[in-house]
CSV table of C-alpha atoms and ligand atoms in Angstrom, one decimal:
chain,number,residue,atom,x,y,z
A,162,UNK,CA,0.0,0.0,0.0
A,163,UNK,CA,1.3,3.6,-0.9
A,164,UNK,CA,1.4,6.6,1.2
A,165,UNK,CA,-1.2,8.1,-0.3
A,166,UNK,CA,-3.8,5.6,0.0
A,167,UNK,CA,-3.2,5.2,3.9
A,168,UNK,CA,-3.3,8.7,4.3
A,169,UNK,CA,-7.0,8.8,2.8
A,170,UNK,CA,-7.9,5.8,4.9
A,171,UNK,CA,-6.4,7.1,8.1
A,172,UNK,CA,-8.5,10.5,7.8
A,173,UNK,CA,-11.8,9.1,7.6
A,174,UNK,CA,-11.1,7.3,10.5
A,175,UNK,CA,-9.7,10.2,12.6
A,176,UNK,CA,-10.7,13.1,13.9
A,177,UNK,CA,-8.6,16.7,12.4
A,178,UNK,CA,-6.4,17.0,15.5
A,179,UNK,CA,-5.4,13.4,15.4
A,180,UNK,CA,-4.9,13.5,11.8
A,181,UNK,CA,-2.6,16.6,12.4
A,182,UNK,CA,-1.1,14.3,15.1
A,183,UNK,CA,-0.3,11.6,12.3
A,184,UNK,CA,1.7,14.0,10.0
A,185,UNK,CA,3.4,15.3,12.8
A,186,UNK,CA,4.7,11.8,13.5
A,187,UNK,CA,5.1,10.8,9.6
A,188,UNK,CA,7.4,14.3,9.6
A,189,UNK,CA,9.9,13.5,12.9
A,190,UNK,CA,9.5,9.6,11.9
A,191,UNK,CA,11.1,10.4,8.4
A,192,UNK,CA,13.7,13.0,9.8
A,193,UNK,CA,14.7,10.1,12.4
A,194,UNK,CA,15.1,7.5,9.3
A,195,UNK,CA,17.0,9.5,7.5
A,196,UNK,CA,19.5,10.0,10.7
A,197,UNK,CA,19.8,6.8,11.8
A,198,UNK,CA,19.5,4.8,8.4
A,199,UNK,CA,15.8,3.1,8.0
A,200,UNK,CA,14.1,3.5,5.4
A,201,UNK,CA,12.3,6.2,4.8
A,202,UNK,CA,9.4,4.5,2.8
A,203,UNK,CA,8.3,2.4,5.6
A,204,UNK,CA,8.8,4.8,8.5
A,205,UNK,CA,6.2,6.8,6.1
A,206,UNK,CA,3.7,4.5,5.7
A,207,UNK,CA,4.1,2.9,9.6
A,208,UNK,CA,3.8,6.6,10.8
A,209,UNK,CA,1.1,7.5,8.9
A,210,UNK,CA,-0.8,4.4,10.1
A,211,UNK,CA,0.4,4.1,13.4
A,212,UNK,CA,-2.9,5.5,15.0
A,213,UNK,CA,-5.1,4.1,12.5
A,214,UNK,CA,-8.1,2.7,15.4
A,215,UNK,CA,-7.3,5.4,17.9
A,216,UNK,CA,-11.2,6.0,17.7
A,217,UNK,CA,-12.7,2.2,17.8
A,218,UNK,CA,-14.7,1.0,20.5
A,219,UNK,CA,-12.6,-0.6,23.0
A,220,UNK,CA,-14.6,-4.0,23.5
A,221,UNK,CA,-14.2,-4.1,19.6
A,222,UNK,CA,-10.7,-3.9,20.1
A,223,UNK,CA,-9.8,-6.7,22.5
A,224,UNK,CA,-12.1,-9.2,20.6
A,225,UNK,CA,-10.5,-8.4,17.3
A,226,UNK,CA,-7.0,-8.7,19.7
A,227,UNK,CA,-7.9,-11.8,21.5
A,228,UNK,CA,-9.1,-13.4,18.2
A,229,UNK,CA,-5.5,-12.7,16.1
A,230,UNK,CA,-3.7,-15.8,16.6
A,231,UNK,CA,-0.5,-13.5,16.0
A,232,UNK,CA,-0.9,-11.3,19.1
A,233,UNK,CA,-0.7,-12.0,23.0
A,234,UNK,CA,-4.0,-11.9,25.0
A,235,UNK,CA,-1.9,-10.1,27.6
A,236,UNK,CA,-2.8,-7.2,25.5
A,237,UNK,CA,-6.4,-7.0,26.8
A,238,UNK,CA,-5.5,-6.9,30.1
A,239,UNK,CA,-3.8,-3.4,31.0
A,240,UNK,CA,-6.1,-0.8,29.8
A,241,UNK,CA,-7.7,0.9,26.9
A,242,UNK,CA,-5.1,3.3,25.9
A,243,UNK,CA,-2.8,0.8,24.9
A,244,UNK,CA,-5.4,-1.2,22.8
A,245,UNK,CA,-5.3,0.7,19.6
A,246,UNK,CA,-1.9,0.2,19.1
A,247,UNK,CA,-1.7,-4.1,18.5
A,248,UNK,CA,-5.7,-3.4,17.0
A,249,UNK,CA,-4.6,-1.0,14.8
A,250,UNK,CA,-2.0,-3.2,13.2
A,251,UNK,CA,-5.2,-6.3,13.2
A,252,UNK,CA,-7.0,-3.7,11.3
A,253,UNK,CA,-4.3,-2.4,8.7
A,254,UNK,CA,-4.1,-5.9,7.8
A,255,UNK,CA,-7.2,-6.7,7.3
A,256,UNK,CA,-9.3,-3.5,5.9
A,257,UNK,CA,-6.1,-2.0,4.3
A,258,UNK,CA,-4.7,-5.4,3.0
A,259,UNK,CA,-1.0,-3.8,4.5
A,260,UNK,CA,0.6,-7.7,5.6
A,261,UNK,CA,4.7,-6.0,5.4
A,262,UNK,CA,5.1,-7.3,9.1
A,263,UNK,CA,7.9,-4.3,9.8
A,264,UNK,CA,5.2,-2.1,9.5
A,265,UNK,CA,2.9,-4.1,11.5
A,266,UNK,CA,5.0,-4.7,14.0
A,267,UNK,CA,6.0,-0.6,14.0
A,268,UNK,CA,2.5,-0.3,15.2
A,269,UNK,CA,1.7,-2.7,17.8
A,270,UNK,CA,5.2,-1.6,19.8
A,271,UNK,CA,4.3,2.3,19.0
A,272,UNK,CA,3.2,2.4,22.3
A,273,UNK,CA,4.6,0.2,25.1
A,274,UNK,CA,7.9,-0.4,23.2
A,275,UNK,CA,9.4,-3.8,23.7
A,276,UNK,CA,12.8,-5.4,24.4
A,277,UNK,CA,15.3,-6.0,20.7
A,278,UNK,CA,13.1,-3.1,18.8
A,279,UNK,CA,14.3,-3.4,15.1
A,280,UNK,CA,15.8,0.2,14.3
A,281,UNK,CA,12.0,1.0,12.6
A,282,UNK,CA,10.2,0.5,15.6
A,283,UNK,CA,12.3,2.7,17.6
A,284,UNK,CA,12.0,5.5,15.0
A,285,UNK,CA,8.0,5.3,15.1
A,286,UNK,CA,8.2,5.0,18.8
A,287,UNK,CA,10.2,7.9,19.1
A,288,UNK,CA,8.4,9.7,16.5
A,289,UNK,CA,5.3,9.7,18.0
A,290,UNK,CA,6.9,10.4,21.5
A,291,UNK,CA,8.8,13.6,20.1
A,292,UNK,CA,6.5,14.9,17.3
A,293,UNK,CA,6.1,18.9,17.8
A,294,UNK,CA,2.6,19.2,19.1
A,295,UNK,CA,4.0,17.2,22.4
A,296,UNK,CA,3.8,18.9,25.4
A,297,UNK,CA,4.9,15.9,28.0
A,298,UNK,CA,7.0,17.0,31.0
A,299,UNK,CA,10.6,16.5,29.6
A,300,UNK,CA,9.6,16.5,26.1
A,301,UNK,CA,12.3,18.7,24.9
A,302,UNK,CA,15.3,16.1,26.6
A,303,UNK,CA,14.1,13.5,24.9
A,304,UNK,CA,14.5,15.6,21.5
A,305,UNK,CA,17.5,16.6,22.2
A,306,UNK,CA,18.8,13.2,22.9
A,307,UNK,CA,17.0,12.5,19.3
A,308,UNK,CA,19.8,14.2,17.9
A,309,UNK,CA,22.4,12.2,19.2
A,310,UNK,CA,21.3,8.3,20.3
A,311,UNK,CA,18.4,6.7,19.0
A,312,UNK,CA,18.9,4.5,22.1
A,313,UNK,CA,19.2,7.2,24.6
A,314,UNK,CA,16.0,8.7,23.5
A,315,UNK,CA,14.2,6.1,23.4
A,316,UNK,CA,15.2,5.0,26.7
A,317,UNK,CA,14.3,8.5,27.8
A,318,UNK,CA,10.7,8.3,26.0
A,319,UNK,CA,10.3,5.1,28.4
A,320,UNK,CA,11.0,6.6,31.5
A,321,UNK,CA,8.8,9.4,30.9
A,322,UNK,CA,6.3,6.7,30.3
A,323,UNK,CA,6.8,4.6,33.3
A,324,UNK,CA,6.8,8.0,35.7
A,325,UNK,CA,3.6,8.8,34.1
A,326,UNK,CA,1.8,5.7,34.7
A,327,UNK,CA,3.2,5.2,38.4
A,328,UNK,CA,2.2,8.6,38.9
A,329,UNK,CA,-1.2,7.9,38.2
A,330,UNK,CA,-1.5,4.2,39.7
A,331,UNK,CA,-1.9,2.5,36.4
A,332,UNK,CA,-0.5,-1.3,35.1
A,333,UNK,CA,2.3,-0.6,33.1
A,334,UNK,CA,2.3,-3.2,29.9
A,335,UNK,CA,5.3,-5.6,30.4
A,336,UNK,CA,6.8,-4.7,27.2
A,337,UNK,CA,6.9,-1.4,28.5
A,338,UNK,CA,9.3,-2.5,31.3
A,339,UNK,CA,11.3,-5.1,29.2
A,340,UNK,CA,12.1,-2.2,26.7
A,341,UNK,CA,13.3,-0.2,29.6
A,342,UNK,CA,15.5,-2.9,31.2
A,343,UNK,CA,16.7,-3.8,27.6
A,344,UNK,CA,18.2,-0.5,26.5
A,345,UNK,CA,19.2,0.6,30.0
A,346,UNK,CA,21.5,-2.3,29.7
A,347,UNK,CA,22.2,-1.5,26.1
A,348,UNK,CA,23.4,2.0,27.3
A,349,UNK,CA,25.5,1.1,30.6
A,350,UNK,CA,27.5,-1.6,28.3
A,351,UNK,CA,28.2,1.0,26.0
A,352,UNK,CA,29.9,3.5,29.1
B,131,LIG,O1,-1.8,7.3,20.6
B,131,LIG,P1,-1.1,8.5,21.1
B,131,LIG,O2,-1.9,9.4,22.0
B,131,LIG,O3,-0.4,9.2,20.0
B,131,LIG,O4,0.2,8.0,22.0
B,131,LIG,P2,0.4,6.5,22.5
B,131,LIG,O5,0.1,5.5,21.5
B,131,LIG,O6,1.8,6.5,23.1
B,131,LIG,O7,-0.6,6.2,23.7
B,131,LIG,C1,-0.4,7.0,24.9
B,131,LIG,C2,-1.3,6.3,26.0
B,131,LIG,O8,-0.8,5.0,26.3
B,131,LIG,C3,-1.2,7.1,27.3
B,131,LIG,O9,-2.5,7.1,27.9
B,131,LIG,C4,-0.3,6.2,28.2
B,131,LIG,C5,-0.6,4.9,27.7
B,131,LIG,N1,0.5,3.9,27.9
B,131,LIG,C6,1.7,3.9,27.3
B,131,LIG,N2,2.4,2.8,27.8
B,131,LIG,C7,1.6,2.1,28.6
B,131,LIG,C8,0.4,2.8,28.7
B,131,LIG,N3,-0.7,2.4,29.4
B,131,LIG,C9,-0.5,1.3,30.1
B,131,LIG,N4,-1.5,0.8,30.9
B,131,LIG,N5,0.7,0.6,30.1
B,131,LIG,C10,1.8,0.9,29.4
B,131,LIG,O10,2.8,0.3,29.4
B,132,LIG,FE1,-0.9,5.7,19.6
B,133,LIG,FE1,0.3,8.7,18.0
């Protein structure tokens, strides 16, 4: 699938300020691939798709989730927020016939992360984590480390995410912690 036919099926499914959300992301996600070497066709099209069922109803979500042989049931079990992210990929395969598993993959980690992120999940991560319209306490570190370590960033990102979900009580997805343990040890090995 091109560019330009995910962009017209990802704004009929989303409302204007998430839609200005997704070119945000498509705009950092290419300007990250072009830094650290992915390529910059897919971390268009992941980017541009990454949100795709922001808006679905939740209970849609976990069925669609539970039924995908592909994807852990532990999915369903730690909120709605993180639903859309392993949904949207179910439904980018099958509405939008999109079956490139980088780019799936690029959208059910968008979220949580995970631990060994291929070099195009970390840039759509990131992407959406740094995009200009972000506001998040700590924001402008995490760009500035951008600029330097995809890693470093990224581990960043995650810590920002773990102190916001601890702040407010919530379960915190696995893969959210295994991506933070695996790049924290990625980093101190490289001191
Ligand atoms: O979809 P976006 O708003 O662009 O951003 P996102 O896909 O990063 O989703 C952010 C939401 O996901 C926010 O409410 C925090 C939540 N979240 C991120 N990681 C985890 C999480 N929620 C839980 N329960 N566990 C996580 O590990
Ligand atoms: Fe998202
Ligand atoms: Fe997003």
């Amino acid at each position: 699938m091109n560019e330009q036919d995910a962009l017209k099926a990802v704004e009929k499914e989303l409302r204007p300020s998430r839609y200005a959300h997704t070119l945000r992301v498509r705009d950092s996600a290419v300007t990250l691939a072009e830094k650290y070497g992915v390529s910059r066709e897919d971390a268009r099209l992941a980017a541009v798709l990454h949100d795709y069922a922001k808006y679905r109803p939740a209970d849609r979500m976990k069925q669609v989730i539970l039924e995908a042989d592909w994807l852990d049931d532990e999915w369903t079990k730690y909120g709605e927020p993180i639903l859309h992210a392993p949904a949207g990929a179910v439904y980018v395969k099958n509405e939008l016939g999109c079956t490139d598993p980088d780019i799936l993959d690029a959208i059910v980690y968008h979220t949580t992360g995970k631990a060994g992120m291929t070099l195009l999940e970390k840039v759509i991560f990131l992407a959406d984590y740094i995009e200009p319209g972000r506001t998040t306490p700590g924001v402008d570190s995490v760009r500035e480390e951008a600029e330097h370590s995809l890693d470093r960033a990224c581990f960043l990102a995650l810590s920002g995410t773990i102190q916001f979900l601890v702040r407010r009580r919530q379960l915190i997805f696995p893969d959210t912690i295994h991506a933070y343990n695996d790049l924290a040890g990625k980093i101190m090995r490289k001191n």
